[in-house]
XYZ file of C-alpha atoms in Angstrom:
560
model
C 44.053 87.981 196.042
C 45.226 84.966 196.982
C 48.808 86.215 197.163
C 47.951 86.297 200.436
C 48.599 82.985 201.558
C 48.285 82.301 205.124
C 51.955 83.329 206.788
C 51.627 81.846 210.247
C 53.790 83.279 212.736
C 52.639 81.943 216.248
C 54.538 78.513 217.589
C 50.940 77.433 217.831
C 49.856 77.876 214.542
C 53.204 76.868 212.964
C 52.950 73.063 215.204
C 48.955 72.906 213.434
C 50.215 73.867 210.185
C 53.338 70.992 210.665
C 50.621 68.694 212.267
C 48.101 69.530 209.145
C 50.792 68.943 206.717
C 52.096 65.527 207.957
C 48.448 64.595 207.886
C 47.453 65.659 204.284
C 50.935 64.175 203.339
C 49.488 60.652 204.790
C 46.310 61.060 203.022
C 47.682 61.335 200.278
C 50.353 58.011 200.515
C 53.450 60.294 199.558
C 54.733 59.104 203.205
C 53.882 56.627 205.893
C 54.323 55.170 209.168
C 56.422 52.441 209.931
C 55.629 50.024 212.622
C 59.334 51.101 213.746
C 60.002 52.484 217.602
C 62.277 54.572 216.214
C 61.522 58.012 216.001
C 62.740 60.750 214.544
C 59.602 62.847 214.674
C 57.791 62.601 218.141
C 55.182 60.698 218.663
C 55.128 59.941 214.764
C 56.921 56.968 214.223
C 59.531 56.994 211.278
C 58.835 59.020 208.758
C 59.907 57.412 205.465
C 60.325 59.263 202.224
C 60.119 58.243 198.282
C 63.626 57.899 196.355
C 64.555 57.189 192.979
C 65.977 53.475 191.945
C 69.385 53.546 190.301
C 68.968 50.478 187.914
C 67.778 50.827 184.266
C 66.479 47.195 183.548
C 67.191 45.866 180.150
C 64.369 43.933 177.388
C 60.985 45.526 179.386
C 62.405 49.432 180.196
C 61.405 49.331 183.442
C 62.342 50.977 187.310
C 60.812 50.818 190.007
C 58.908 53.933 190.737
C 59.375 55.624 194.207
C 58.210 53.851 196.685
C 58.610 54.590 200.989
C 61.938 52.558 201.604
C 62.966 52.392 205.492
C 66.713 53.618 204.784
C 66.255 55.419 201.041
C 69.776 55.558 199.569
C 70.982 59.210 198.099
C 70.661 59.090 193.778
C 72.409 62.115 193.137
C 75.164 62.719 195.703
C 77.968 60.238 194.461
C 81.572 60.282 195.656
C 84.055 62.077 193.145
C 85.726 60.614 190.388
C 88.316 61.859 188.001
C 87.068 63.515 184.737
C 87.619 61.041 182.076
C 89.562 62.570 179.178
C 87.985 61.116 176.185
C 84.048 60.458 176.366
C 81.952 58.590 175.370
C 78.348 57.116 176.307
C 79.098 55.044 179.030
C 81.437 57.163 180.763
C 79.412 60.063 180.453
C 76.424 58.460 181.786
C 78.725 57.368 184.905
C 80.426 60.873 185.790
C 79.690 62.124 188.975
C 77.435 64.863 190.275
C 79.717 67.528 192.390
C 77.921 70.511 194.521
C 78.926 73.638 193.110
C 78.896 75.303 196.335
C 78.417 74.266 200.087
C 74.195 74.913 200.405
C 73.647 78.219 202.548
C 69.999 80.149 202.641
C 68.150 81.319 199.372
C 71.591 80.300 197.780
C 69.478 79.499 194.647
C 67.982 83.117 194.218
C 71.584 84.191 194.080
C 73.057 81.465 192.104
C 73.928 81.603 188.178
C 74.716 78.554 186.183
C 78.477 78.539 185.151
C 79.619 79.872 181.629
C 79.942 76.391 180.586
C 76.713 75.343 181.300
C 73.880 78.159 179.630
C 76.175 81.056 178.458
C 74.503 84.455 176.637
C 77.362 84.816 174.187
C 76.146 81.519 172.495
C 72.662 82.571 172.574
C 70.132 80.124 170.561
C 68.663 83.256 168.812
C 72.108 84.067 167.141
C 71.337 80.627 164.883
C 70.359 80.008 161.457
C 66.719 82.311 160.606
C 63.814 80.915 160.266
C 62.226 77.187 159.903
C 59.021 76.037 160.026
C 57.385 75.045 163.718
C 56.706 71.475 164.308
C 54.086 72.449 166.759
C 52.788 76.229 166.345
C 50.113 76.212 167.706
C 49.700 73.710 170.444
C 48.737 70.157 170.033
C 47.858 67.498 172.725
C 49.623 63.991 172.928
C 49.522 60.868 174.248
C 53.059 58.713 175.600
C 53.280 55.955 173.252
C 52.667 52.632 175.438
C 55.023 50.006 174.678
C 53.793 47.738 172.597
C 50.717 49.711 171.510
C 50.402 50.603 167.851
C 51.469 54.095 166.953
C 49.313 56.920 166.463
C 49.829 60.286 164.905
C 48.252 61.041 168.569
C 51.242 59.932 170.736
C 54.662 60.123 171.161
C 57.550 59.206 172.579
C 60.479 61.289 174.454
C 62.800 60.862 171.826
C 60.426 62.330 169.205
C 60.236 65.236 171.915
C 63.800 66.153 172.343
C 64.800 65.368 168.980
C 68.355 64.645 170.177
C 70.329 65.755 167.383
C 68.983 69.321 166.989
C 68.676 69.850 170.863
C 70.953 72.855 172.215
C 69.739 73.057 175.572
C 67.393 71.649 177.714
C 65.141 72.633 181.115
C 63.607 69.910 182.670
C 61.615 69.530 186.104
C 60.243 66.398 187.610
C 59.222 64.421 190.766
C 60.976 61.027 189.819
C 64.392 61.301 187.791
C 66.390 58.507 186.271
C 69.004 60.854 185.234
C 70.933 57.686 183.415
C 68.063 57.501 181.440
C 67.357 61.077 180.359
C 71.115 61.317 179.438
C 70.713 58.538 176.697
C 68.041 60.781 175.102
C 70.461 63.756 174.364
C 73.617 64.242 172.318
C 76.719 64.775 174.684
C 76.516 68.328 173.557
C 73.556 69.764 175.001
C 73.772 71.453 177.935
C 71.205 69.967 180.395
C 69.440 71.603 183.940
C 66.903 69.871 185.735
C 65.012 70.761 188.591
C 63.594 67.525 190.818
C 62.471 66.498 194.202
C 64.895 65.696 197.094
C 64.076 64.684 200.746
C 64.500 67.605 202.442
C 65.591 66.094 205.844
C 68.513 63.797 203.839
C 69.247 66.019 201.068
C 70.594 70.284 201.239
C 69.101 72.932 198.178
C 71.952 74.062 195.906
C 73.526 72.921 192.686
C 74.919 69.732 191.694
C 76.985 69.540 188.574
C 78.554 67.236 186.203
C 80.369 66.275 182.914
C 82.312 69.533 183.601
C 78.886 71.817 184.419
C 77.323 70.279 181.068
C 74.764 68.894 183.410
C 73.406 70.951 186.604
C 70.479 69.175 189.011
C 68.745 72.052 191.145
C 67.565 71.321 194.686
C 65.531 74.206 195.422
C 65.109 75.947 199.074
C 62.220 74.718 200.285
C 62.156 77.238 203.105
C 59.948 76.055 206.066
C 57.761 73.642 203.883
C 58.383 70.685 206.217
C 57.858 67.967 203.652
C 57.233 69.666 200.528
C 56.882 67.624 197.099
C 58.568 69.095 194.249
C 55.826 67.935 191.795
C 55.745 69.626 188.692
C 56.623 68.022 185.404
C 57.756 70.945 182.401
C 60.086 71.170 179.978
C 61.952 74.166 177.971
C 63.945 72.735 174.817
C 66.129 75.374 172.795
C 66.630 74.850 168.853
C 68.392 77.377 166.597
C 65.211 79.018 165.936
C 62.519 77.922 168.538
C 61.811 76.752 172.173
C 59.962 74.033 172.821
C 57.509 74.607 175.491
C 56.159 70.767 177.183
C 54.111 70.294 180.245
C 52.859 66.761 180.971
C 51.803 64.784 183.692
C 55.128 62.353 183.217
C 57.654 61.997 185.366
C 61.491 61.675 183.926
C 61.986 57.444 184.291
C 60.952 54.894 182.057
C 57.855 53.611 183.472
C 55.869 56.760 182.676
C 56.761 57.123 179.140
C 56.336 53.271 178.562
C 53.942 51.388 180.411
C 52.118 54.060 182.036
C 49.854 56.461 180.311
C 50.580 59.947 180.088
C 49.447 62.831 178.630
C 51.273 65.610 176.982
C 50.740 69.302 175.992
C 53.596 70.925 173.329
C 53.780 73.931 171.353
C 56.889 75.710 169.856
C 57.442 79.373 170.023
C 59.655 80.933 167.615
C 62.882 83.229 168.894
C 63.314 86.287 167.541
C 66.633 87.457 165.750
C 69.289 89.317 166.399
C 69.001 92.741 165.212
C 65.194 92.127 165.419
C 62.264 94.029 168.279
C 62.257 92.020 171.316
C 59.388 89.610 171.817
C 56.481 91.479 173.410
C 55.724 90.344 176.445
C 52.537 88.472 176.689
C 50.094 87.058 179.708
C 51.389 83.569 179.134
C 55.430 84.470 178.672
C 55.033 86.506 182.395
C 53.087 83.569 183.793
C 55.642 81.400 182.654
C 58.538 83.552 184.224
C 57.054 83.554 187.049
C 56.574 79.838 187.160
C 60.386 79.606 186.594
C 61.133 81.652 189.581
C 58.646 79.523 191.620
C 60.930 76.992 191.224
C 64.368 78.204 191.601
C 65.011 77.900 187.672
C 68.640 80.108 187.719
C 68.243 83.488 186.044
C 69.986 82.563 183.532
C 67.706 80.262 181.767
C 65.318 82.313 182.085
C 66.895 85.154 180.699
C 67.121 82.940 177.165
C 63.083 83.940 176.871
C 63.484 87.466 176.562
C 63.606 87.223 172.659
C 60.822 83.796 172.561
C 57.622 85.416 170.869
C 54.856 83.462 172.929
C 52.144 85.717 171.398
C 50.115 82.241 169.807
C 49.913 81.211 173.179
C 46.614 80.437 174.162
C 46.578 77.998 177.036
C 46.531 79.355 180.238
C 48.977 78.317 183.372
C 47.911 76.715 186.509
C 50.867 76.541 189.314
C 50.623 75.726 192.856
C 53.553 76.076 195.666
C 53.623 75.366 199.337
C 51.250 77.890 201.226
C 54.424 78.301 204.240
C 56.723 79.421 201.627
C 58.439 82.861 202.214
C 56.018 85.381 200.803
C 58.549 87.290 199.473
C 59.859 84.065 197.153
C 56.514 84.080 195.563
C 56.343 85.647 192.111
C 52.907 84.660 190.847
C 49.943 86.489 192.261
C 47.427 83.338 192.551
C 48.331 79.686 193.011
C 46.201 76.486 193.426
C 42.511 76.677 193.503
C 42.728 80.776 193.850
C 44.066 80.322 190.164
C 42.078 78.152 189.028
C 39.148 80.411 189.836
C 40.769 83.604 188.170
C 41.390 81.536 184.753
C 37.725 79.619 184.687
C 36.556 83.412 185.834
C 38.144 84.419 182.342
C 36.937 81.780 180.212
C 33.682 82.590 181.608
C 33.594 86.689 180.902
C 34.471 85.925 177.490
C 31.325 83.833 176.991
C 28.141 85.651 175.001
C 25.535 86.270 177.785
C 23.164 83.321 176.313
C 25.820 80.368 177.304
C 26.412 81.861 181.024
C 23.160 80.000 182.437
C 24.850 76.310 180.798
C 27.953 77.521 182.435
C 26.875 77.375 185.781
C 25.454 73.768 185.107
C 28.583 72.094 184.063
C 29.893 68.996 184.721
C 33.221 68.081 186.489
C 35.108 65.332 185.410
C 38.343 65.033 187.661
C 40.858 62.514 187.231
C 44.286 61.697 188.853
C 46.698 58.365 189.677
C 46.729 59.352 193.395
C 44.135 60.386 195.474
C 43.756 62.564 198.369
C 40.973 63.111 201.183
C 38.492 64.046 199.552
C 34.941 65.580 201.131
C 31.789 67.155 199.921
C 32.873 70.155 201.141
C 36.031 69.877 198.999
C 34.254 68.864 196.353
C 32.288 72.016 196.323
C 35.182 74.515 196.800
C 36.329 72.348 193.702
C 33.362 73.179 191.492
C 32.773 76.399 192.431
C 36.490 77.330 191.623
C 36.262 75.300 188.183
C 33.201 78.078 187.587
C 35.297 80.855 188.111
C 33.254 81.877 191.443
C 33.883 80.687 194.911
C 29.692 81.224 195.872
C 26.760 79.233 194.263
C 24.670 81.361 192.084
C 21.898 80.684 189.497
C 20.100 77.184 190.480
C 23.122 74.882 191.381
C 21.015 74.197 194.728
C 17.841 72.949 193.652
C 16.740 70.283 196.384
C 16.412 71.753 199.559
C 16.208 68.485 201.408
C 19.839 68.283 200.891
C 23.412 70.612 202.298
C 24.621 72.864 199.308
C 27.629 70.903 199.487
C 26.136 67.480 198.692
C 23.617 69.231 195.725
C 26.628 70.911 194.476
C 29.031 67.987 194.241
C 26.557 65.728 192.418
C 28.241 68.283 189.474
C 31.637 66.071 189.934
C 32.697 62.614 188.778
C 35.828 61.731 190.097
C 37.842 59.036 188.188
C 39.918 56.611 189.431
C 40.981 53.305 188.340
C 39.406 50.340 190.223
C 40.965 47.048 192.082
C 39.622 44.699 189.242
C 41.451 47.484 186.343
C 44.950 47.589 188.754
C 45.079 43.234 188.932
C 44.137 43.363 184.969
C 46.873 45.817 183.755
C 48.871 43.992 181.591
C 52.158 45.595 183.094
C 51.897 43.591 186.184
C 52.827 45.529 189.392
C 55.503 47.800 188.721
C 53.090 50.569 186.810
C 50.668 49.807 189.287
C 52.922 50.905 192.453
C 52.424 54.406 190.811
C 48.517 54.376 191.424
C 47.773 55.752 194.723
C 44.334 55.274 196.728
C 44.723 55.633 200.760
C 42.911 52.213 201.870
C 41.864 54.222 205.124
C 40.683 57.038 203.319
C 38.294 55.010 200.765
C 36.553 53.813 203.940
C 35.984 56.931 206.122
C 32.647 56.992 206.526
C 32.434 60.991 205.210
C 34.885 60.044 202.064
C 31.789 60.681 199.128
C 32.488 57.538 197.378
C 29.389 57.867 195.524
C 31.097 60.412 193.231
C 34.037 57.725 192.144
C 33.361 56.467 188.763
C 35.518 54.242 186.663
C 37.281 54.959 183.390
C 38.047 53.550 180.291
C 41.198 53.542 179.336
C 41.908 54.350 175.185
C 44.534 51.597 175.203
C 43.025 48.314 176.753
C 44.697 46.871 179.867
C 46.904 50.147 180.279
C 46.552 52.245 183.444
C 46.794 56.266 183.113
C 49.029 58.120 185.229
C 47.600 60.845 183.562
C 45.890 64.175 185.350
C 43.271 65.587 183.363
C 40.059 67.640 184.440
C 37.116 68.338 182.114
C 34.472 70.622 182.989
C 31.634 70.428 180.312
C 28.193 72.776 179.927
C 25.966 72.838 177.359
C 22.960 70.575 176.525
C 24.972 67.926 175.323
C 28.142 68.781 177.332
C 29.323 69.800 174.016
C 31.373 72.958 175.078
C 34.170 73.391 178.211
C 37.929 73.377 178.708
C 40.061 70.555 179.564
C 43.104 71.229 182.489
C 46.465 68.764 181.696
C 49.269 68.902 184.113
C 50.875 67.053 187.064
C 47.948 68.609 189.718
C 46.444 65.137 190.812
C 42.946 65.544 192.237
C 44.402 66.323 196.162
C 44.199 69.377 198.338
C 47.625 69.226 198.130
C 48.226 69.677 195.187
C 45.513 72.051 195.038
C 44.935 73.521 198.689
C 42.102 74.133 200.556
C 39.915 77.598 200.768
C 39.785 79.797 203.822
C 36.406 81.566 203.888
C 36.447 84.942 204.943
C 35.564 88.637 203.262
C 37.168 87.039 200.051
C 38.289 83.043 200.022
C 42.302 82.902 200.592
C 44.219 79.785 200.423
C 44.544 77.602 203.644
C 47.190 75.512 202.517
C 49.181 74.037 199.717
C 51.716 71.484 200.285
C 52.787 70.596 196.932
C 55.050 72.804 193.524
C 52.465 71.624 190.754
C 52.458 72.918 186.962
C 49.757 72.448 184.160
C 47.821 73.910 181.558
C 44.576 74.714 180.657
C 42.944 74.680 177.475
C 40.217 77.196 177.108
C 37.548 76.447 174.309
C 36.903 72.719 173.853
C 34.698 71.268 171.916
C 33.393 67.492 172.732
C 31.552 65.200 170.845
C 30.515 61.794 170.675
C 28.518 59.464 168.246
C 29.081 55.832 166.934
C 30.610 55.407 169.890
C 33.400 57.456 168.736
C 34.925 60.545 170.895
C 35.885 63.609 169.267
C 37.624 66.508 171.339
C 39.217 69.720 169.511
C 41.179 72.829 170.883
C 42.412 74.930 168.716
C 41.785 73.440 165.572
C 43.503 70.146 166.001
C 42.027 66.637 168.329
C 42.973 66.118 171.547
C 43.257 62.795 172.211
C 42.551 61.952 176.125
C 43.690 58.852 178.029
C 40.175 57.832 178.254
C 36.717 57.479 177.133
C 34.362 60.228 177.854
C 31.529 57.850 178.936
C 32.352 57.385 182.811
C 30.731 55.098 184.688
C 29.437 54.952 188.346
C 30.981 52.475 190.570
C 29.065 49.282 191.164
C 28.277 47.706 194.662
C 31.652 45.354 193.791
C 33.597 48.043 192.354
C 36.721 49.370 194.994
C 39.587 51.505 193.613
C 42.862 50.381 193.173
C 45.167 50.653 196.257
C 48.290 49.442 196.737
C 48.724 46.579 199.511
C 51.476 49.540 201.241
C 48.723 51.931 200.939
């Protein structure tokens, strides 16, 4: 199982697995190296580390997204003011954060959110009975783009939280503009948010503010030496129903503006007072789980003992650092280990006739940053997004070639090119969020034949979005779609071990996403069609990829 994710113990191992991190974490353009003599890593130069900006721009909603900054300045630890007595937007907005405690080891797997804050004598489920579920069972959105005409297909934040019926709220993110979340709820609901610090500026514990209304969670990160606290999920509590929301958008403006993000919602209903308990289902306990992954406070997560998630039928796909305590892990498979056990599932509940398309699908693999990528990744990849971790059938059919190079002609990756980054009608500022490693493009063993460009569904818009299609059938009619924050990096998704059974060799990054077993995919006039479920699913792109020309070199930042 891949529970078993490597614990190294030696000093020897532990400096490689340091050394291997700070490496993928280059790759990858999460940090970089300053021409700077000063050190504070040996031999490493100065490690600089993405922060958050503090200013909310007015007319255009923009921020800058994080970006490496030589001296990043601390977002969330402010100095103390005095409670205000009489609120109101503004002063709300401006209150200070406060630790709750001074940090000390696995504080957070002690820690319980004050009364004030999520309290089980004002439980959601003791609200008005029953109303009818926006979302019941599942749908698939797109963020509307500013300025882009509205579609029944996207949506906004606000249309999300739907401010005025919101009791509480669980949110988790990489970037946070906490100014800007705040403006999307009433002053009443009781907000927690779990989001990325920089571990060698920043402690774990609990801050708290507007009198523990508000609580920001810096989780332990253990001895993850730069960890990324990546994934993107929400929990929203109504009288009657939670909200359940994992998307690839991070919680500032940018992404839910000028960006293009993709969304996955569905509303499960609480049961009553007085009423049997929910009965606990694959996807609630992989969702616990999940929670625990990431230091959610018990709690929260105590408020889903009485959610019925029995309609559930997408399946979730986590990832956490592979040098995390074993005993903090609550899941039994993360990464590509997981995605293996799901697409192994899909797979056993095929009829025996579609098991020989199955093993001839085609990958489709797209994220906004991209991380070192080989043939020999690419295979793992595949063979993972089969459900199998050894080719089988006729996968290798030329002999002239490695299995890993006949295997990954199975896999288009997508990624936006130079010409599509200058074109994007956003200028630079949405742009700084797509991530291509110049160096990495132009190792000689990087398999750039396997890029191909996309088309995005709103001209001149680039997609933050991370979505991966596999397809089989003789058409490519059939196949599942994953939707998440996992870009297309071994970081985010680790790296196999071979041995008596493939274990996980590392994992740098806490990832969440979805995927959607069952898809159907169709196109004709030109015109896509995708359904899950019974209702469209509306992707950021085009399913017609193409293969990058001679003149064709993806977008990369002039930092990167």
């Amino acid at each position: 199982m891949s529970r078993n994710l490597d614990n190294y113990r030696s000093d020897d191992d532990s400096i490689k697995e340091e050394l291997r991190q700070f490496d993928t974490m280059i790759n990858e353009g999460v940090i970089c190296i300053s021409d700077s003599d000063d050190s504070d890593h040996e031999g490493l130069g100065d490690i600089n580390t993405v922060t958050t900006n503090d200013a909310i721009s007015t007319g255009l909603p923009l921020c800058t997204p994080p970006m490496p900054t030589v001296k990043p300045k601390p977002r969330l630890l402010r100095q103390a003011e005095s409670e205000p007595t009489k609120r109101s937007p503004e002063t709300v907005k401006k209150q200070p954060l406060q630790f709750l405690t001074q940090p000390k080891e696995n504080i957070l797997s002690q820690l319980t959110p004050p009364e004030s804050t999520l309290s089980d004598t004002e439980s959601v489920s003791s609200q008005p009975e029953s109303v009818a579920l926006p979302f019941p069972d599942g749908a698939v959105r797109l963020t509307q783009v500013l300025g882009a005409p509205s579609s029944p297909n996207s949506i906004s934040l606000a249309a999300i939280l739907q401010k005025d019926t919101l009791r509480k709220a669980l949110m988790t993110t990489y970037v946070l503009d906490l100014d800007w979340v705040v403006s999307h709820i009433s002053q009443s609901t009781k907000l927690v948010v779990v989001t990325h610090y920089d571990k060698s500026k920043g402690n774990s514990g609990v801050l708290l503010s507007d009198s523990g209304r508000i609580m920001i969670v810096h989780m332990d990160y253990g001895s993850q030496r730069m960890p990324v606290m990546h994934s993107k999920l929400m929990l929203l509590f109504y009288d009657n129903y939670v909200r359940f929301v994992a998307s690839s958008a991070n919680l500032f403006a940018i992404d839910w503006t000028v960006l293009e993000n993709i969304v996955f919602i569905q509303d499960f209903p609480i049961t009553q007072h007085g009423q049997k308990p929910a009965a606990k289902c694959e996807f609630g306990v992989d969702l616990v789980h999940a929670l625990k992954d990431l230091s959610v406070p018990e709690q929260v997560i105590e408020q889903l003992d009485r959610v019925d998630f029995t309609k559930a039928k997408a399946h979730i796909v986590t990832s956490i650092p592979s040098l995390q305590d074993p005993r903090r892990r609550h899941a039994k498979s993360y990464g590509l280990i997981r995605l293996k056990e799901v697409a192994a599932k899909m797979r056993r509940a095929l009829d025996p006739v579609d098991m020989v398309p199955w093993f001839n699908a085609s990958l489709y693999c797209y994220g906004s940053s991209m991380g070192k990528i080989t043939l020999n990744y690419l295979r793992d990849f595949y063979l993972c997004a089969l459900g199998t971790t050894q080719p089988s059938y006729n996968l290798v059919k030329d002999k002239k070639t490695s299995a890993s190079a006949e295997i990954a002609k199975n896999v288009c990756v997508g990624f936006h090119t130079q010409d599509q980054g200058n074109s994007n009608k956003f200028g630079d500022v949405p742009r700084n969020s797509i991530k291509f490693h110049m160096n990495m493009y132009f190792d000689e063993n990087y398999p750039s034949q396997r890029l191909y460009k996309i088309t995005p569904e709103v001209p001149n818009v680039l997609v933050h979005a991370k979505v991966f299609l596999s397809r089989f059938g003789e058409t490519g009619e059939r196949g599942w779609i994953y939707l998440g924050s996992h870009n297309f990096t071994p970081g985010a998704w680790g790296s196999l071990k071979y041995g008596s059974e493939p274990t996980m060799r590392y994992l740098n990054n806490y990832e969440f996403g979805v995927i959607l077993p069952d898809v159907r995919f169709e196109s004709m006039f030109g015109r896509d069609t995708v359904t899950w479920n019974g209702s469209r699913v509306p992707l950021p792109f085009k399913l017609k990829w193409e293969q990058y020309g001679q003149a064709d070199i993806p977008c990369m930042h002039q930092d990167y």
